[in-house]
Amino acid sequence: MIQIKTFKPLLFLLFTIALFACSSNNDSNGEDSEEIRATKEKLVGDWKLVSSTIDNKNVSSSEFKCLKNSTATFNQDGTYELTFLKLGSGSTDLCSKTSTQSGTYMVTGLNKVTFFNFNSEIKLIDDTLQITSKITNGEEEQDQVDVFIRKDNTELEEESEEERDEVETDGEETDDNDDNTFYGTEVIQKILGKWKIDSDQDCLQKNTIEFKPQSVFEFIQHKKSFNRSDLLDYNVSVSYPLPESIKATVTKGNNMVVFDTSAECQFTKTSTLEYIVKDEKTIVLRNISGLKMLLEDDQTIKLIYTFIDSDSNEQVREFIYKKDKK
């Protein structure tokens, strides 16, 4: 009888310990499962390359021109695909060299992912996907780090149509402006010189157009600030998130763009183009569609900018410029 009484409390104690251990283990597994689910939710989807460095130095704008179009896609079924775009050999315009890598992955914990079938190091760091590859430059081996962020990241958002004041001067080449039989000597004499925009809006009021001899047209535009989409448009690679101080000057086609976070107007774009006088009132730009100017009177020019928005709807912006009397 004494042995039985002693055994029952011992059995109860062992049973309680076992229950506690199982409960603790289940809680731990539940927590791990929640971390795994959260990490996988953050990983699954489409990613876009926004920054590329070689030994901690940003790649050149010519290299980034193609690299910025690189993408990564992670699927719910544990598969992924990476596509890198680079300049083709001997080409300066076409991103004809494509490298595609696919494989599988496994989420093992919070922000912890194991990648398979890939010879470079892939890390999920906060809101970025960072891929470190070894490249050879002559006899020297260097580290190239490519940073991706999700395509729905707010840093990739473009300005709304209501906020858009910049006039695009990278239009597709057209032949519509080449046949000109109007000799507008008198009109040219009227428009020669600098014209200032009629506006009191922050940096917009600094915009100018200038008609010069030999049909040279200079268009200077200003914006209060810029975002990552602007930088990507002009092939500028910077870290994520955007650093507090950015200074860069980029020449792209007929445009020279200055990014400067220390300036009052952080974005300045200077376009050098060729103008054509079509008739007594109409001036267009050679090979630039969607942009024309109307000479309202000797002191007033209306600049009309027509473009297609993201919803495939035609939009029109009009700006008034006054002759600079200086």
Coordinates of C-alpha atoms in Angstrom, one line a residue:
M1 CA 0.0 0.0 0.0
I2 CA 2.8 2.4 0.8
Q3 CA 4.5 1.8 -2.6
I4 CA 1.2 2.5 -4.4
K5 CA 0.6 5.8 -2.6
T6 CA 4.2 6.9 -3.3
F7 CA 3.9 6.0 -7.0
K8 CA 0.6 8.0 -7.7
P9 CA 2.1 11.5 -6.8
L10 CA 5.2 10.7 -8.9
L11 CA 3.1 9.6 -11.8
F12 CA 1.0 12.8 -11.6
L13 CA 4.1 14.9 -11.5
L14 CA 5.6 13.2 -14.6
F15 CA 2.3 13.7 -16.4
T16 CA 2.1 17.4 -15.5
I17 CA 5.7 17.9 -16.8
A18 CA 4.9 16.1 -20.0
L19 CA 1.8 18.3 -20.6
F20 CA 3.8 21.5 -19.9
A21 CA 6.6 20.4 -22.3
C22 CA 4.1 19.6 -25.1
S23 CA 2.3 22.9 -24.5
S24 CA 5.6 24.8 -24.7
N25 CA 6.7 23.0 -27.8
N26 CA 3.3 23.7 -29.5
D27 CA 3.6 27.4 -28.6
S28 CA 7.1 27.5 -30.0
N29 CA 6.0 25.8 -33.2
G30 CA 3.1 28.1 -33.5
E31 CA 5.3 31.1 -33.2
D32 CA 7.8 29.7 -35.7
S33 CA 4.9 29.0 -38.1
E34 CA 3.7 32.6 -37.7
E35 CA 7.2 34.0 -38.5
I36 CA 7.4 31.7 -41.5
R37 CA 4.1 32.8 -42.8
A38 CA 4.9 36.5 -42.4
T39 CA 8.3 36.1 -44.1
K40 CA 6.8 34.1 -47.0
E41 CA 4.0 36.7 -47.4
K42 CA 6.7 39.4 -47.7
L43 CA 8.7 37.4 -50.2
V44 CA 6.1 36.2 -52.6
G45 CA 5.5 38.5 -55.5
D46 CA 7.4 40.6 -58.1
W47 CA 10.6 42.5 -57.3
K48 CA 12.5 45.2 -59.2
L49 CA 16.2 46.0 -59.2
V50 CA 16.8 49.5 -57.9
S51 CA 20.5 49.6 -57.0
S52 CA 23.7 47.9 -58.1
T53 CA 27.2 48.4 -56.7
I54 CA 30.6 46.8 -57.5
D55 CA 32.9 46.8 -54.4
N56 CA 30.6 49.4 -52.8
K57 CA 30.7 51.8 -55.8
N58 CA 27.6 52.5 -57.9
V59 CA 27.7 51.0 -61.4
S60 CA 27.9 53.5 -64.3
S61 CA 24.7 54.9 -65.8
S62 CA 25.4 53.0 -69.0
E63 CA 25.5 49.7 -67.1
F64 CA 22.5 50.6 -64.9
K65 CA 20.5 51.5 -68.0
C66 CA 19.9 47.8 -68.6
L67 CA 20.4 46.4 -65.1
K68 CA 17.5 48.5 -63.7
N69 CA 15.1 46.3 -65.8
S70 CA 16.2 43.2 -64.0
T71 CA 13.4 41.4 -62.1
A72 CA 12.8 38.7 -59.5
T73 CA 9.6 36.7 -59.0
F74 CA 8.9 34.4 -56.0
N75 CA 5.9 32.1 -56.1
Q76 CA 3.8 30.6 -53.4
D77 CA 4.8 27.1 -54.4
G78 CA 8.4 27.7 -53.3
T79 CA 9.9 28.4 -56.8
Y80 CA 11.6 31.6 -57.9
E81 CA 13.0 33.1 -61.1
L82 CA 15.6 35.9 -61.5
T83 CA 16.2 37.8 -64.8
F84 CA 19.1 40.1 -65.2
L85 CA 19.4 42.4 -68.3
K86 CA 22.8 43.7 -69.5
L87 CA 24.2 45.4 -72.5
G88 CA 25.0 43.0 -75.3
S89 CA 28.6 42.8 -76.4
G90 CA 29.5 45.6 -78.8
S91 CA 26.1 47.3 -78.3
T92 CA 25.5 50.6 -76.7
D93 CA 21.7 50.8 -77.1
L94 CA 20.2 47.3 -76.7
C95 CA 19.8 45.3 -73.5
S96 CA 20.2 42.2 -75.5
K97 CA 22.1 40.1 -72.9
T98 CA 19.7 38.2 -70.6
S99 CA 20.6 35.9 -67.8
T100 CA 17.8 33.9 -66.2
Q101 CA 18.2 31.8 -63.0
S102 CA 15.4 29.7 -61.4
G103 CA 15.3 27.4 -58.4
T104 CA 13.5 26.7 -55.2
Y105 CA 13.5 28.3 -51.8
M106 CA 12.5 27.5 -48.2
V107 CA 11.5 29.9 -45.5
T108 CA 13.0 28.7 -42.2
G109 CA 12.2 31.6 -39.9
L110 CA 11.6 35.3 -39.6
N111 CA 13.5 36.9 -42.6
K112 CA 15.4 33.6 -42.9
V113 CA 15.3 32.0 -46.4
T114 CA 17.3 29.1 -47.8
F115 CA 17.8 29.3 -51.6
F116 CA 18.7 26.4 -53.8
N117 CA 20.1 26.0 -57.3
F118 CA 21.8 29.4 -57.2
N119 CA 25.6 30.1 -57.2
S120 CA 25.3 33.6 -55.7
E121 CA 24.4 34.6 -52.1
I122 CA 20.8 35.8 -51.7
K123 CA 19.6 37.5 -48.6
L124 CA 16.2 38.9 -47.5
I125 CA 17.2 42.0 -45.5
D126 CA 14.3 44.0 -44.1
D127 CA 12.3 45.1 -47.2
T128 CA 15.1 44.3 -49.7
L129 CA 16.3 41.3 -51.5
Q130 CA 20.1 41.5 -51.9
I131 CA 22.1 39.3 -54.3
T132 CA 25.9 39.2 -54.0
S133 CA 27.8 37.8 -57.0
K134 CA 31.5 37.4 -57.7
I135 CA 32.6 39.0 -61.0
T136 CA 36.0 39.1 -62.6
N137 CA 37.5 42.3 -63.8
G138 CA 40.8 41.4 -65.5
E139 CA 42.6 39.4 -62.8
E140 CA 40.7 41.0 -60.0
E141 CA 37.7 39.4 -58.3
Q142 CA 35.0 41.9 -57.2
D143 CA 31.7 41.7 -55.3
Q144 CA 28.6 43.0 -57.2
V145 CA 25.6 43.6 -54.9
D146 CA 22.2 44.0 -56.6
V147 CA 19.4 45.3 -54.4
F148 CA 15.7 44.6 -55.3
I149 CA 12.6 46.0 -53.7
R150 CA 9.0 44.9 -54.3
K151 CA 7.3 46.5 -57.3
D152 CA 4.5 47.8 -55.1
N153 CA 7.0 49.6 -52.9
T154 CA 6.0 53.3 -52.4
E155 CA 9.4 54.4 -53.5
L156 CA 8.6 53.4 -57.1
E157 CA 5.3 55.3 -57.2
E158 CA 5.2 58.0 -59.9
E159 CA 3.7 61.4 -59.5
S160 CA -0.1 61.6 -60.0
E161 CA -1.3 63.2 -63.2
E162 CA -2.5 66.2 -61.1
E163 CA 1.0 66.8 -59.8
R164 CA 2.7 66.3 -63.1
D165 CA 4.3 69.5 -64.5
E166 CA 7.4 68.1 -66.2
V167 CA 7.2 68.1 -70.0
E168 CA 8.8 65.0 -71.5
T169 CA 11.3 65.8 -74.2
D170 CA 12.3 62.2 -74.9
G171 CA 9.6 61.7 -77.5
E172 CA 9.7 59.2 -80.2
E173 CA 11.2 60.4 -83.5
T174 CA 8.6 61.4 -86.1
D175 CA 8.8 62.6 -89.6
D176 CA 5.8 65.0 -89.3
N177 CA 7.9 68.0 -88.7
D178 CA 10.5 67.5 -91.5
D179 CA 8.5 68.8 -94.4
N180 CA 8.3 72.6 -93.8
T181 CA 7.7 75.1 -96.6
F182 CA 6.9 78.1 -94.4
Y183 CA 9.7 80.7 -94.2
G184 CA 8.9 82.3 -90.9
T185 CA 11.6 85.0 -90.8
E186 CA 9.3 87.5 -89.2
V187 CA 8.1 85.0 -86.7
I188 CA 11.6 84.0 -85.8
Q189 CA 12.5 87.6 -85.1
K190 CA 9.6 87.8 -82.7
I191 CA 10.3 84.7 -80.8
L192 CA 14.2 84.9 -80.5
G193 CA 15.3 85.3 -76.9
K194 CA 14.2 84.0 -73.5
W195 CA 10.7 83.5 -72.3
K196 CA 9.7 82.8 -68.6
I197 CA 6.7 80.8 -67.5
D198 CA 3.7 82.7 -66.1
S199 CA 3.4 80.9 -62.7
D200 CA 3.8 81.5 -59.0
Q201 CA 4.2 77.8 -58.0
D202 CA 7.4 77.1 -56.2
C203 CA 10.1 75.9 -58.6
L204 CA 7.8 75.9 -61.6
Q205 CA 8.1 79.7 -61.9
K206 CA 11.8 79.3 -62.7
N207 CA 11.0 77.4 -66.0
T208 CA 12.2 79.1 -69.2
I209 CA 12.3 78.5 -72.9
E210 CA 14.7 80.2 -75.2
F211 CA 14.8 80.4 -79.0
K212 CA 18.3 80.9 -80.4
P213 CA 19.7 81.4 -83.9
Q214 CA 20.1 78.4 -86.2
S215 CA 16.8 77.0 -84.9
V216 CA 18.3 76.0 -81.5
F217 CA 15.7 75.7 -78.7
E218 CA 16.6 75.5 -75.0
F219 CA 14.0 74.3 -72.5
I220 CA 14.9 74.5 -68.7
Q221 CA 12.5 72.9 -66.2
H222 CA 12.6 72.8 -62.4
K223 CA 10.9 70.6 -59.8
K224 CA 10.9 71.0 -56.0
S225 CA 12.0 67.4 -55.4
F226 CA 12.5 64.1 -57.1
N227 CA 11.8 60.4 -56.3
R228 CA 13.4 57.1 -57.1
S229 CA 11.3 56.8 -60.3
D230 CA 13.0 59.9 -61.5
L231 CA 16.4 58.5 -60.7
L232 CA 15.6 55.2 -62.5
D233 CA 14.4 57.1 -65.5
Y234 CA 17.8 58.6 -65.8
N235 CA 19.8 55.5 -64.9
V236 CA 21.0 56.7 -61.5
S237 CA 21.7 53.9 -59.0
V238 CA 21.5 54.9 -55.3
S239 CA 21.1 52.8 -52.2
Y240 CA 17.8 51.8 -50.5
P241 CA 16.2 53.7 -48.8
L242 CA 17.2 56.9 -50.6
P243 CA 20.1 58.6 -48.9
E244 CA 19.6 62.1 -47.4
S245 CA 22.2 63.6 -49.7
I246 CA 22.2 63.0 -53.5
K247 CA 24.1 64.9 -56.1
A248 CA 24.2 63.6 -59.7
T249 CA 24.4 65.1 -63.2
V250 CA 23.2 62.9 -66.1
T251 CA 23.2 63.5 -69.8
K252 CA 20.6 61.4 -71.7
G253 CA 20.0 62.2 -75.3
N254 CA 19.3 65.9 -75.7
N255 CA 18.7 66.3 -72.0
M256 CA 21.0 67.1 -69.1
V257 CA 19.5 66.5 -65.6
V258 CA 20.8 67.6 -62.3
F259 CA 19.7 65.9 -59.1
D260 CA 20.7 67.9 -55.9
T261 CA 19.0 67.4 -52.6
S262 CA 20.7 70.5 -51.2
A263 CA 19.2 72.8 -53.8
E264 CA 16.0 74.8 -53.5
C265 CA 14.8 73.1 -56.6
Q266 CA 16.2 69.6 -56.4
F267 CA 15.5 68.6 -60.0
T268 CA 16.7 70.6 -63.0
K269 CA 16.3 69.5 -66.6
T270 CA 17.9 71.3 -69.5
S271 CA 16.8 70.1 -73.0
T272 CA 18.5 71.3 -76.2
L273 CA 16.4 70.7 -79.2
E274 CA 15.6 72.1 -82.7
Y275 CA 12.5 74.2 -83.4
I276 CA 10.6 74.6 -86.7
V277 CA 8.2 77.5 -87.5
K278 CA 5.2 75.9 -89.1
D279 CA 3.1 79.1 -89.7
E280 CA 2.6 82.6 -88.3
K281 CA 1.5 81.2 -85.0
T282 CA 2.7 77.6 -84.6
I283 CA 6.2 76.4 -83.5
V284 CA 7.0 72.7 -83.1
L285 CA 10.1 70.7 -82.1
R286 CA 11.8 68.4 -84.6
N287 CA 11.3 64.8 -83.8
I288 CA 9.3 65.5 -80.6
S289 CA 5.7 64.6 -80.8
G290 CA 3.0 65.9 -78.5
L291 CA 4.6 69.3 -77.9
K292 CA 3.8 72.5 -79.8
M293 CA 3.8 76.3 -79.0
L294 CA 1.4 78.9 -80.2
L295 CA 2.4 82.6 -80.5
E296 CA -0.5 84.3 -78.9
D297 CA 1.0 87.8 -79.4
D298 CA 4.4 89.4 -79.4
Q299 CA 4.7 88.9 -75.6
T300 CA 2.9 85.6 -75.1
I301 CA 3.5 82.0 -76.1
K302 CA 1.3 79.1 -75.1
L303 CA 3.1 75.7 -74.7
I304 CA 0.7 72.8 -75.3
Y305 CA 1.8 69.4 -74.1
T306 CA -0.2 66.3 -75.0
F307 CA 0.5 62.9 -73.6
I308 CA -1.1 59.5 -72.8
D309 CA -1.5 58.7 -69.1
S310 CA -1.2 55.4 -67.3
D311 CA -4.8 54.6 -68.1
S312 CA -4.3 55.1 -71.8
N313 CA -6.3 58.4 -71.8
E314 CA -5.1 61.5 -73.6
Q315 CA -4.1 64.4 -71.3
V316 CA -3.3 67.9 -72.2
R317 CA -1.3 70.5 -70.2
E318 CA -1.0 74.1 -71.1
F319 CA 1.6 76.6 -69.9
I320 CA 1.8 80.3 -70.6
Y321 CA 5.3 81.9 -71.2
K322 CA 6.0 85.7 -71.3
K323 CA 8.8 87.4 -73.1
D324 CA 11.7 88.1 -70.8
K325 CA 12.3 91.8 -71.0
K326 CA 15.8 91.6 -69.5

